[in-house]
PDB file of C-alpha atoms in Angstrom:
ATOM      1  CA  UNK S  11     -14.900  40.655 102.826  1.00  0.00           C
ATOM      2  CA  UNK S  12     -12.065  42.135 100.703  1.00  0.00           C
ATOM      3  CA  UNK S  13     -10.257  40.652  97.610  1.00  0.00           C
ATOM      4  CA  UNK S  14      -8.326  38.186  98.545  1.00  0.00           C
ATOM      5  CA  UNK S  15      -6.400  38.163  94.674  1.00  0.00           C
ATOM      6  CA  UNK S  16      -6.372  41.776  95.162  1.00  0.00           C
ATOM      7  CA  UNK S  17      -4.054  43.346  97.000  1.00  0.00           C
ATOM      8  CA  UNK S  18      -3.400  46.971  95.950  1.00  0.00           C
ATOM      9  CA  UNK S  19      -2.458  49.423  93.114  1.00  0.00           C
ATOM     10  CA  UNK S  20      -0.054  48.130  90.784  1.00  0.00           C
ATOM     11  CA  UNK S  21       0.773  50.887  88.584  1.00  0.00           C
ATOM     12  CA  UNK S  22      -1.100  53.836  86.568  1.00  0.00           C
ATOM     13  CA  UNK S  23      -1.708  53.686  83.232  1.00  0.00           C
ATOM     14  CA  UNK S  24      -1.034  56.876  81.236  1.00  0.00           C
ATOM     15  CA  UNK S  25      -2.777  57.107  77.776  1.00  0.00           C
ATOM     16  CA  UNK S  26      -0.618  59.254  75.322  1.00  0.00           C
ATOM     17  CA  UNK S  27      -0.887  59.863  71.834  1.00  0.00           C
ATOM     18  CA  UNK S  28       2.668  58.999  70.193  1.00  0.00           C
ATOM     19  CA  UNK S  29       5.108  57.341  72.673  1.00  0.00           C
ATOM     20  CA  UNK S  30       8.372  57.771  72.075  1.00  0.00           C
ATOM     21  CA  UNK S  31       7.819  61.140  71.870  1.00  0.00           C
ATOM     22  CA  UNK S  32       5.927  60.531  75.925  1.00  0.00           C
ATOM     23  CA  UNK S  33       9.113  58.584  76.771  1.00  0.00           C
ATOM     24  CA  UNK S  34      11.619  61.895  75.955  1.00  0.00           C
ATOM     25  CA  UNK S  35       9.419  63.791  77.578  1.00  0.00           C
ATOM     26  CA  UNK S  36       9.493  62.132  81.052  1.00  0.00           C
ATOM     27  CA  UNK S  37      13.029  61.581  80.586  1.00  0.00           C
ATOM     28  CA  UNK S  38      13.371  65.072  80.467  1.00  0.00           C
ATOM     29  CA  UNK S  39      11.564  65.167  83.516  1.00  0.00           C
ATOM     30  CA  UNK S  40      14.054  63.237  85.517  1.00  0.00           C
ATOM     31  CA  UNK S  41      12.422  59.473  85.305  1.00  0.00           C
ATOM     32  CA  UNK S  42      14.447  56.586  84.237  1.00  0.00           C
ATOM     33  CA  UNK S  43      12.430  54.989  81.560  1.00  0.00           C
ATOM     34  CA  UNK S  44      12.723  51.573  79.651  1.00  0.00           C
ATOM     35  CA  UNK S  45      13.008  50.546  76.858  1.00  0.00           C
ATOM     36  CA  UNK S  46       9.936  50.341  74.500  1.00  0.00           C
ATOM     37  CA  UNK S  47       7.637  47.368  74.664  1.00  0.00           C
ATOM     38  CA  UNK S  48       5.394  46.244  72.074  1.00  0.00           C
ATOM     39  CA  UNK S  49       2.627  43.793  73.360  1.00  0.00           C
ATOM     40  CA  UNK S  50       1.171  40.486  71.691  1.00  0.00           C
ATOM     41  CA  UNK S  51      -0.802  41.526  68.732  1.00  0.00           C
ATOM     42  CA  UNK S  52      -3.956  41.042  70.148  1.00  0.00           C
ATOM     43  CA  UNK S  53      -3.293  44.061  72.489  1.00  0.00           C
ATOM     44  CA  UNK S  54      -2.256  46.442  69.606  1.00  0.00           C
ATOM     45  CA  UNK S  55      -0.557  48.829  72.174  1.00  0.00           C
ATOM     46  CA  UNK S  56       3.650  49.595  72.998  1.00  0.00           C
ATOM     47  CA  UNK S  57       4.591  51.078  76.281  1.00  0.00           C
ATOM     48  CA  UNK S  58       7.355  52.321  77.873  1.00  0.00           C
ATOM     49  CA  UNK S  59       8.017  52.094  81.980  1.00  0.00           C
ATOM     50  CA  UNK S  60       9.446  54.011  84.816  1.00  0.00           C
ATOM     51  CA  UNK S  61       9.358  51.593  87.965  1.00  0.00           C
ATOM     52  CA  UNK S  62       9.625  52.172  91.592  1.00  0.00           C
ATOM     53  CA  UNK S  63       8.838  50.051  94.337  1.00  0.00           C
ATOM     54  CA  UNK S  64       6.427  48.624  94.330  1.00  0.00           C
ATOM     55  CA  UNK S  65       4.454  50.226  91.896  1.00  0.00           C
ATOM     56  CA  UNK S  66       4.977  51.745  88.674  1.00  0.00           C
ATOM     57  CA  UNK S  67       4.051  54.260  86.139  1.00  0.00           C
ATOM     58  CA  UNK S  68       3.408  52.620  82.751  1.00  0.00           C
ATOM     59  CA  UNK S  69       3.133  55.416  79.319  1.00  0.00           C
ATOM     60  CA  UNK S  70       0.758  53.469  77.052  1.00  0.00           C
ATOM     61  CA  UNK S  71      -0.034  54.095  72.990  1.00  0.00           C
ATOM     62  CA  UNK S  72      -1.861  52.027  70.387  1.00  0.00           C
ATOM     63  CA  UNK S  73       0.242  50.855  67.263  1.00  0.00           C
ATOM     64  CA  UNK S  74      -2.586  49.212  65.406  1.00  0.00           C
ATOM     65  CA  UNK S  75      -6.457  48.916  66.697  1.00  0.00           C
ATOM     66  CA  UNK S  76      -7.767  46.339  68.131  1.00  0.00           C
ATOM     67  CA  UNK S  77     -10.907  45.057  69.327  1.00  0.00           C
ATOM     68  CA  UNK S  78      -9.001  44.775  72.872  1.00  0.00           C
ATOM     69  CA  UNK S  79      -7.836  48.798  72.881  1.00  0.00           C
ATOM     70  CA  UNK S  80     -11.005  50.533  71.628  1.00  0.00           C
ATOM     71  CA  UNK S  81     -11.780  51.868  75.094  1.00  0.00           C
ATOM     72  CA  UNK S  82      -8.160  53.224  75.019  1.00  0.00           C
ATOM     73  CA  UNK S  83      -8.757  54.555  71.830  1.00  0.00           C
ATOM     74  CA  UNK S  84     -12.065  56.107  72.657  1.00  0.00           C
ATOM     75  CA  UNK S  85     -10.402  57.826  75.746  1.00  0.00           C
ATOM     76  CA  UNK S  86      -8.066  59.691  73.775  1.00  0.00           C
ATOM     77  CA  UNK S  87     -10.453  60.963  71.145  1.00  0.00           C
ATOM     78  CA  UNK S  88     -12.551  62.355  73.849  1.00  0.00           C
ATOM     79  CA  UNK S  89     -10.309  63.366  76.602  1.00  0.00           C
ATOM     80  CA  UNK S  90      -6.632  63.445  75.506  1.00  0.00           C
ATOM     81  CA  UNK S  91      -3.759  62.143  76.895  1.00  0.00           C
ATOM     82  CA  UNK S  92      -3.752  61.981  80.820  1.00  0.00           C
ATOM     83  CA  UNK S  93      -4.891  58.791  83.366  1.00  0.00           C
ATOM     84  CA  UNK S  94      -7.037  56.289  81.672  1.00  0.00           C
ATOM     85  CA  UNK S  95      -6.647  53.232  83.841  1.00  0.00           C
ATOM     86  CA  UNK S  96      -5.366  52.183  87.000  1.00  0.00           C
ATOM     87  CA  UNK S  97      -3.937  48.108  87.636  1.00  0.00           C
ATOM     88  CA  UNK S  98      -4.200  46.529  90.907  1.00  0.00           C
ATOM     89  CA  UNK S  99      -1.618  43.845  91.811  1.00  0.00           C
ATOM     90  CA  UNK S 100      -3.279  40.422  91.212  1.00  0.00           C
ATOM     91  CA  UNK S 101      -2.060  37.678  93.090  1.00  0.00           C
ATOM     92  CA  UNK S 102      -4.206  34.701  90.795  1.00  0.00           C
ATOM     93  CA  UNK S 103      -6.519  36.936  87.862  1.00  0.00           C
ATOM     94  CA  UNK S 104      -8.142  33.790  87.326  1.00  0.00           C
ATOM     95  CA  UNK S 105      -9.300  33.655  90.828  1.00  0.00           C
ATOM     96  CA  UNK S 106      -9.343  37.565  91.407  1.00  0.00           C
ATOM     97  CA  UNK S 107     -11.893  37.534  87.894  1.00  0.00           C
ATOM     98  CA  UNK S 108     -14.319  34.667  89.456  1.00  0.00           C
ATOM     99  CA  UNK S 109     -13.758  37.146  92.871  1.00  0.00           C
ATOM    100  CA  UNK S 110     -15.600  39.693  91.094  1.00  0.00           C
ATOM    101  CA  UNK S 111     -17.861  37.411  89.310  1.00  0.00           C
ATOM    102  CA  UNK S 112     -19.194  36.398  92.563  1.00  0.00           C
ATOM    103  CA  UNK S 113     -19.980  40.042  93.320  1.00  0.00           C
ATOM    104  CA  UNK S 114     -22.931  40.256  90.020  1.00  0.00           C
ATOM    105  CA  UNK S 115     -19.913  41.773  87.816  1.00  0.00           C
ATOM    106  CA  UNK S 116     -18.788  40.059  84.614  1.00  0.00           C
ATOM    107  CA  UNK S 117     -14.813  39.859  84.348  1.00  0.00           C
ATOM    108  CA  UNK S 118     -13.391  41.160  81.110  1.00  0.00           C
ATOM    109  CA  UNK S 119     -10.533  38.167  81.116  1.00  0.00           C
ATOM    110  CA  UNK S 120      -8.179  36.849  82.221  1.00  0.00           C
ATOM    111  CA  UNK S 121      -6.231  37.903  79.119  1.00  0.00           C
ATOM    112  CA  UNK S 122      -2.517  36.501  78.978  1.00  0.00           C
ATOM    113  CA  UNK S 123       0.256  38.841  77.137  1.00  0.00           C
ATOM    114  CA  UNK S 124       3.749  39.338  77.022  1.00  0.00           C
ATOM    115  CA  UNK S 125       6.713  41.780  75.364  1.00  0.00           C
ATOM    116  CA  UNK S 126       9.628  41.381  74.789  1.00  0.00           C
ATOM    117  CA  UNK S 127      12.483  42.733  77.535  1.00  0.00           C
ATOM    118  CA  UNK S 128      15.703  43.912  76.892  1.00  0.00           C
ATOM    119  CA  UNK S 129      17.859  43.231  79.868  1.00  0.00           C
ATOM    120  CA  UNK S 130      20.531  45.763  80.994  1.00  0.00           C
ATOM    121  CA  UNK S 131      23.468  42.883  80.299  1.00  0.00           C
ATOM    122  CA  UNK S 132      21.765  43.495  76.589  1.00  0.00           C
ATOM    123  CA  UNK S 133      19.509  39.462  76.679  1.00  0.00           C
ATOM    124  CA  UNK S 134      16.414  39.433  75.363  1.00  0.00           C
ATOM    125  CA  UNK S 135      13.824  37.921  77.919  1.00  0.00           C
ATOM    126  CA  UNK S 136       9.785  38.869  78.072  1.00  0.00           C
ATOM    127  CA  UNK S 137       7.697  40.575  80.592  1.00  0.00           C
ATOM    128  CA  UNK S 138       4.481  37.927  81.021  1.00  0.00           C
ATOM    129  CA  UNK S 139       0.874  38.849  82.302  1.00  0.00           C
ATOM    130  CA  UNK S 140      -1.889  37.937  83.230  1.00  0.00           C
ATOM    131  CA  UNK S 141      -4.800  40.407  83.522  1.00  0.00           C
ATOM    132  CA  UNK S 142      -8.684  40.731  84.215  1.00  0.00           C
ATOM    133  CA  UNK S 143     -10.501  43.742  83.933  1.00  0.00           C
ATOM    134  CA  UNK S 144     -14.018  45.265  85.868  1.00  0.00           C
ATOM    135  CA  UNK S 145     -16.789  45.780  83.087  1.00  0.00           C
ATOM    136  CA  UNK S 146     -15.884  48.680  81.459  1.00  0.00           C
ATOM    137  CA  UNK S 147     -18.599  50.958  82.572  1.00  0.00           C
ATOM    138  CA  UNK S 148     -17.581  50.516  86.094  1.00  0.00           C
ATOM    139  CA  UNK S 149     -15.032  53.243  85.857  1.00  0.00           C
ATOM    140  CA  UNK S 150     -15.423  55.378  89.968  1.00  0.00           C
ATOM    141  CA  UNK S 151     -14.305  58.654  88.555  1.00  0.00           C
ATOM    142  CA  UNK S 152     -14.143  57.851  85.005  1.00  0.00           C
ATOM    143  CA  UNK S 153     -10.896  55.822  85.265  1.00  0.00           C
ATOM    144  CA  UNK S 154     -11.045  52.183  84.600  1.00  0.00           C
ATOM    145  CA  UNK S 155      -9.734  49.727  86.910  1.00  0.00           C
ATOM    146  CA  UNK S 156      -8.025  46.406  86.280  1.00  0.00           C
ATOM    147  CA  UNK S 157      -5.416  43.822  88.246  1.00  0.00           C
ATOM    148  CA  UNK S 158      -2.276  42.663  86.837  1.00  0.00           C
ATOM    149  CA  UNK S 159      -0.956  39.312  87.644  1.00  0.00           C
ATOM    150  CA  UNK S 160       2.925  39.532  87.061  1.00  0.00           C
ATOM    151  CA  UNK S 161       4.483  36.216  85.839  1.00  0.00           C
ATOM    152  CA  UNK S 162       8.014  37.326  85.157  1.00  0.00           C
ATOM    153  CA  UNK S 163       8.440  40.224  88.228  1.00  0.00           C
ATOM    154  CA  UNK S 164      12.203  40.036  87.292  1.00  0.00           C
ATOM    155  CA  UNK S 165      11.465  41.086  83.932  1.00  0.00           C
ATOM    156  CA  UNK S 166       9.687  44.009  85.137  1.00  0.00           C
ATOM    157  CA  UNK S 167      11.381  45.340  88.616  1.00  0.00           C
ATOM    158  CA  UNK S 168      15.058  46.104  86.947  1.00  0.00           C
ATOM    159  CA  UNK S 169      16.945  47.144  89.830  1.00  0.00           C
ATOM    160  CA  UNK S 170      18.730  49.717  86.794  1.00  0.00           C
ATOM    161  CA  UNK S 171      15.460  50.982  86.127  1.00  0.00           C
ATOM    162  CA  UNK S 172      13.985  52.078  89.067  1.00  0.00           C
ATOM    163  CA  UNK S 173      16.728  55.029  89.823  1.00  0.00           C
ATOM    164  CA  UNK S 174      15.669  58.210  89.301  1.00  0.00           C
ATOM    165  CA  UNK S 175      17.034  61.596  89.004  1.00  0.00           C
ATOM    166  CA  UNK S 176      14.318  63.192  90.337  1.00  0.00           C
ATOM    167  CA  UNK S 177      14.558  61.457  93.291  1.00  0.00           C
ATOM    168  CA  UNK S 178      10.928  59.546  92.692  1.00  0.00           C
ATOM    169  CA  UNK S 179      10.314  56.425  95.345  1.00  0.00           C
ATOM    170  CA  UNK S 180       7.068  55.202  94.808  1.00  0.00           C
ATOM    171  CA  UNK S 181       3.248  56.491  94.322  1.00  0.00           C
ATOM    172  CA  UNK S 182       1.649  57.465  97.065  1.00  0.00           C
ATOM    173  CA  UNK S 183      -1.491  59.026  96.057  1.00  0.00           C
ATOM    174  CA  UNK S 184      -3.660  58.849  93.096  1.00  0.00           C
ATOM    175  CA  UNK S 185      -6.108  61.712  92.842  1.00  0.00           C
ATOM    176  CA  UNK S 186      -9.301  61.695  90.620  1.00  0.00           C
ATOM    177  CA  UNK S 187     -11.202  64.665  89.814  1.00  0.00           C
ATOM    178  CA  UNK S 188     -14.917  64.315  89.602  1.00  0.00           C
ATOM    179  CA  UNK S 189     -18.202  66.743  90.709  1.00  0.00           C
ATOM    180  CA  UNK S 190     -19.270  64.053  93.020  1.00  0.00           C
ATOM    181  CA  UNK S 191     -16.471  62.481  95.066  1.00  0.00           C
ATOM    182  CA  UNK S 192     -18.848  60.845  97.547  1.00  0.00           C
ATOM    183  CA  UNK S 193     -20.663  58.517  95.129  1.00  0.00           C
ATOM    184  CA  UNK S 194     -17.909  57.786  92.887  1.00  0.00           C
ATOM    185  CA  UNK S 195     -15.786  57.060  96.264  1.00  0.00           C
ATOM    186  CA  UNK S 196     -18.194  54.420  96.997  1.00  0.00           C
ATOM    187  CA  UNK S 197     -18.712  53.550  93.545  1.00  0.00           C
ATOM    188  CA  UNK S 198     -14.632  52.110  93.969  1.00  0.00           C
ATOM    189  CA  UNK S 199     -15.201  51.150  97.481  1.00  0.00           C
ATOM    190  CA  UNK S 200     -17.726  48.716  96.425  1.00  0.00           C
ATOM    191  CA  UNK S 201     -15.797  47.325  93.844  1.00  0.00           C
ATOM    192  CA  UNK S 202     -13.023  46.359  96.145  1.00  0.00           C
ATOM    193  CA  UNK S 203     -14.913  45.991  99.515  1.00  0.00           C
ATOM    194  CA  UNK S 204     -12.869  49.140 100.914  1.00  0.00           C
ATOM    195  CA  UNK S 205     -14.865  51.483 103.142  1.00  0.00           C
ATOM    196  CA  UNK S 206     -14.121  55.372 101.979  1.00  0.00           C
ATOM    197  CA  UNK S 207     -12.861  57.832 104.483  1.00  0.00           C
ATOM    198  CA  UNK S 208     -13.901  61.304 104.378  1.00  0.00           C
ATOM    199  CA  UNK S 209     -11.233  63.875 104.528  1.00  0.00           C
ATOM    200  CA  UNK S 210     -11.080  67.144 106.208  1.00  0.00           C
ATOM    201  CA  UNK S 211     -10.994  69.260 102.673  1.00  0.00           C
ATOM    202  CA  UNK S 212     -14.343  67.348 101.670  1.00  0.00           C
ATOM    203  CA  UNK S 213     -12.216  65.097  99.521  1.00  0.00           C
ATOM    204  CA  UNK S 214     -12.561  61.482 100.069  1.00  0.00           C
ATOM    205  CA  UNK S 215      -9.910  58.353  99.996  1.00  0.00           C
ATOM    206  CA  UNK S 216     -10.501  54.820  99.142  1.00  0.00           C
ATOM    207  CA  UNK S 217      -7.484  52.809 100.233  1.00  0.00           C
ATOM    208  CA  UNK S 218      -6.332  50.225  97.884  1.00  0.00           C
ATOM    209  CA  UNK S 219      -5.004  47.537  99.890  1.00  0.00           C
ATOM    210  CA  UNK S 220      -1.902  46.499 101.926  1.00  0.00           C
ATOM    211  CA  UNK S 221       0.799  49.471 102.126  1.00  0.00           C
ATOM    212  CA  UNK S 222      -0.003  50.741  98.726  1.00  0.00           C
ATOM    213  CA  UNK S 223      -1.053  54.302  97.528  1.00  0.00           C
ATOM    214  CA  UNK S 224      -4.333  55.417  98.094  1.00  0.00           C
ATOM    215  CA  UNK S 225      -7.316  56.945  95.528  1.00  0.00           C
ATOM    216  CA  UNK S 226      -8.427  60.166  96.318  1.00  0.00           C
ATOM    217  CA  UNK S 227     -11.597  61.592  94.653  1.00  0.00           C
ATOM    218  CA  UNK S 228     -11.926  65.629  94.871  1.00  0.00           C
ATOM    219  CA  UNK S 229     -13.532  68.272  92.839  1.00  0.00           C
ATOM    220  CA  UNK S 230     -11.040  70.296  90.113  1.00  0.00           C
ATOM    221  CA  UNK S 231     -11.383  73.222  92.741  1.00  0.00           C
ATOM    222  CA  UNK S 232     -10.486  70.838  96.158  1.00  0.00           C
ATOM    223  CA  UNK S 233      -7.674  69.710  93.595  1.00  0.00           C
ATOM    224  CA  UNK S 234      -6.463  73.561  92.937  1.00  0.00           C
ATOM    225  CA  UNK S 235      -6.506  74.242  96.625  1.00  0.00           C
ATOM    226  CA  UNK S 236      -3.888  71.512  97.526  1.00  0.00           C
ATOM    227  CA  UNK S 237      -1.560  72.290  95.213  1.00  0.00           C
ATOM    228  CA  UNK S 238      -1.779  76.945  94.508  1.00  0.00           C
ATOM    229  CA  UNK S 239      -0.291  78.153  92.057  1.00  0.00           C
ATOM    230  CA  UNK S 240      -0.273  74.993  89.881  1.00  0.00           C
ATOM    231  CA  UNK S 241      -1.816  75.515  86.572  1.00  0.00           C
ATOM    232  CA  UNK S 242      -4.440  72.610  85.770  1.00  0.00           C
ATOM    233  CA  UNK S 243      -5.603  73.280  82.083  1.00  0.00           C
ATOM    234  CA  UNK S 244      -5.936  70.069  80.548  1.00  0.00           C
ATOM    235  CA  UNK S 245      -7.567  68.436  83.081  1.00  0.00           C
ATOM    236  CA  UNK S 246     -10.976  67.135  83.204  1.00  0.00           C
ATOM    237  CA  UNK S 247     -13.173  68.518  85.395  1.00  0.00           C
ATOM    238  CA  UNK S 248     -14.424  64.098  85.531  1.00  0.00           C
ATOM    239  CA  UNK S 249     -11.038  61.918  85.238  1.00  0.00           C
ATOM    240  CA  UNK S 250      -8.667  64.445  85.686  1.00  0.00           C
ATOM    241  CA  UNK S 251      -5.708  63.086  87.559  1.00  0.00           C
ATOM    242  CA  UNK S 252      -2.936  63.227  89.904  1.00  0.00           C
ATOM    243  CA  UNK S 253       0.110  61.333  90.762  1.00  0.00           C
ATOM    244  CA  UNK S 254       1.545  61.866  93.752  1.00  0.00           C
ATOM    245  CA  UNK S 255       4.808  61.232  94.111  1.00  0.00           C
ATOM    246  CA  UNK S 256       7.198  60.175  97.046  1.00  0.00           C
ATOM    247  CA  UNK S 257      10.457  61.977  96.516  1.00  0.00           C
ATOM    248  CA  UNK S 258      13.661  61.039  98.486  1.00  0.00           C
ATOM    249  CA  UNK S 259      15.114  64.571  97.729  1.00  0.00           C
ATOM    250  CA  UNK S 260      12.827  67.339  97.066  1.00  0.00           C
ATOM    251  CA  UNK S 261      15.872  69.547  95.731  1.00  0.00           C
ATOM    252  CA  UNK S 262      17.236  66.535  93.633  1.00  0.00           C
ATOM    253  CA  UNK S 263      13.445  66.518  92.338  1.00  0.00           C
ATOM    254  CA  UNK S 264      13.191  70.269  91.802  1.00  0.00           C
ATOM    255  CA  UNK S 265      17.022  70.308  89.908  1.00  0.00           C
ATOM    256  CA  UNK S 266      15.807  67.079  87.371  1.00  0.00           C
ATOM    257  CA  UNK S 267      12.491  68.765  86.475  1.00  0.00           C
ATOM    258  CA  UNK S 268      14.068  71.946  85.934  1.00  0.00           C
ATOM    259  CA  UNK S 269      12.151  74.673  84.192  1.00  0.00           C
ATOM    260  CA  UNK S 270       9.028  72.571  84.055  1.00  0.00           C
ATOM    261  CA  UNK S 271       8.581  72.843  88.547  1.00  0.00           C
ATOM    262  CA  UNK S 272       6.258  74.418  89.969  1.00  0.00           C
ATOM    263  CA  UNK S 273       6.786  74.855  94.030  1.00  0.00           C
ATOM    264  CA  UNK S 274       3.509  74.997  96.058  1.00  0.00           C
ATOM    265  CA  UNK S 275       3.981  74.324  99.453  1.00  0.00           C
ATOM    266  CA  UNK S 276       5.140  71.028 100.449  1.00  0.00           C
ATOM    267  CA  UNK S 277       5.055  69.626  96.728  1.00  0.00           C
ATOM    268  CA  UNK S 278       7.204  70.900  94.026  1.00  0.00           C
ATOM    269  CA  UNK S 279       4.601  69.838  91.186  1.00  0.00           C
ATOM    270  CA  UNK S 280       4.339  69.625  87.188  1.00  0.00           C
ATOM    271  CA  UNK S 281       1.523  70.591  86.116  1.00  0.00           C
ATOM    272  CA  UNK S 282      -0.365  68.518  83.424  1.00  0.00           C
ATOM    273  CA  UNK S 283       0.634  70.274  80.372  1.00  0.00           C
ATOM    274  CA  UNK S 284       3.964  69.676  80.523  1.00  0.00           C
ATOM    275  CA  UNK S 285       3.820  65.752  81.611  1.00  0.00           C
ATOM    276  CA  UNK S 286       1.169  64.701  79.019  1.00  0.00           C
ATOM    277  CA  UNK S 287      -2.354  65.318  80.778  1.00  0.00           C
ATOM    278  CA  UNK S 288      -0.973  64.459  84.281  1.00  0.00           C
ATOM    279  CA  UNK S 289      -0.494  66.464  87.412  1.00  0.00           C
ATOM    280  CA  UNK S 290       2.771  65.027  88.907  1.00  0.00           C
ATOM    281  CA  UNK S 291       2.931  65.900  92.488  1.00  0.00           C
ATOM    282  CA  UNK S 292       6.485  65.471  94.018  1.00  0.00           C
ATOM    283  CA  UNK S 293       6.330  65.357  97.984  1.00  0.00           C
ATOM    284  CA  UNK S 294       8.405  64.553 100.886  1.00  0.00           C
ATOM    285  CA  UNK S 295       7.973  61.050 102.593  1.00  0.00           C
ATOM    286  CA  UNK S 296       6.962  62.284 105.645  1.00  0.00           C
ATOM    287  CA  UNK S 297       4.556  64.817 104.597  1.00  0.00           C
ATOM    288  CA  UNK S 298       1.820  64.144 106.816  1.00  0.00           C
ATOM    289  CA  UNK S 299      -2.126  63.657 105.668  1.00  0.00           C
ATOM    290  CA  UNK S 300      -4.297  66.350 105.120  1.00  0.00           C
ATOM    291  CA  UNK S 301      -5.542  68.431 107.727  1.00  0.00           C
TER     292      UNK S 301
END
């Protein structure tokens, strides 16, 4: 039985070590981003965050530590920035955490938290949450899961905020590098109750629920051979990861990221040194599945 509070990625969370300069970065990069948010104190952690529909990409840093970030903390001491979490959309955490509870796993929540939202007509509102979080050593891949409840979607979905130069839509892919995509495929599909479906490169894709994007779990070298010619230093050969992208132009994407595109095939592609320990995979919409 699947989830029934769970019903597909949210957004990705992207651990980086000082923020603002993260925001100028992807703002160089084409993305509309929004203003900074600083969380309730408990949290200890600002973000800033470039929205599409319906998911998002949130950057995330720690202001002050917490008892609540040191997993966030501990991921950037050993791995750098780059992927550290990824949110499903949670239609009740309460019930979506007693969900999981049910399955032998103990809930890390639900944790309420809000920050404060400037509006584009220049009010100050607040973005409120409600979140629950797997036990942190269940992490398929090395990248923690969790599900956001939204409270105040307005607050979040800013019709201003989720234009883009570079033409990005929406995520449709999020691909994890590990030695051992099989178990760690399962490892997520049994988390979720989602059955994992082998693809014909040996990588294999867990699908999150209802039309949202998809994991993917492939070796560093499976990762190389979908997208030549893109360099991947920086990214762990267990956690490394991918965004891929939906673009609406491809040469609107290619003109925003300027010198920082790489073209392979299909994608035109940034490769994860230049958008802070991510691979950022631009593609068509109707680029069809690998074959």
């Amino acid at each position: 039985m699947a989830l029934k509070n769970v019903i597909g990625i949210d957004h990705a969370v992207i651990m980086v070590t000082d923020l603002d300069k993260a925001a100028e970065n992807y703002r160089r990069l084409g993305f509309t981003v929004s203003p900074r948010g600083t969380h309730s104190a408990h949290m200890g952690t600002g973000n800033y965050t470039i929205m599409f529909d319906p998911d998002y990409m949130e950057l995330l840093g720690v202001l002050a530590a917490t008892e609540h970030n040191v997993p966030a903390r501990a991921f950037l001491d050993k791995r750098g920035e780059g992927i550290e979490r990824i949110a499903f959309t949670a239609v009740d955490s309460a019930a979506g955490a007693e969900e999981i509870r049910a399955r032998g796993l103990t809930p890390i929540g639900p944790t309420d938290f809000e920050r404060p939202v400037t509006l584009p007509n220049g009010t100050v509102s607040a973005a409120k949450f409600r979140t629950f979080m797997w036990p942190t050593a269940e992490a398929p891949g090395g990248v923690r899961i969790f599900a956001c409840q939204h409270k105040t979607r307005e607050t979040v979905w800013i019709p201003e905020l989720m234009r883009h130069a570079n033409a990005a839509k929406r995520i449709k892919q999020i691909l994890i590098a590990t030695p051992e995509p099989a178990q760690d495929a399962a490892h997520l599909g049994r988390l979720i109750d989602r059955e994992p479906k082998a693809e014909p490169d040996g990588a294999m894709t867990v699908a999150s629920g209802s039309d949202r994007a998809d994991f993917v779990y492939l070796t560093l070298e499976q990762l190389g051979k979908r997208y030549p010619g893109v360099p991947l230093g920086g990214l762990a050969e267990r956690g490394g990861a991918a965004l891929v992208l939906v673009s609406g132009d491809l040469a609107a994407t290619e003109k925003a990221l300027g010198s920082a595109a790489v073209r392979s095939g299909p994608a035109v592609c940034v490769p994860p040194a230049k958008a802070n320990g991510t691979l950022l995979a631009f593609v068509p919409a109707d680029l069809k599945p690998i074959l």
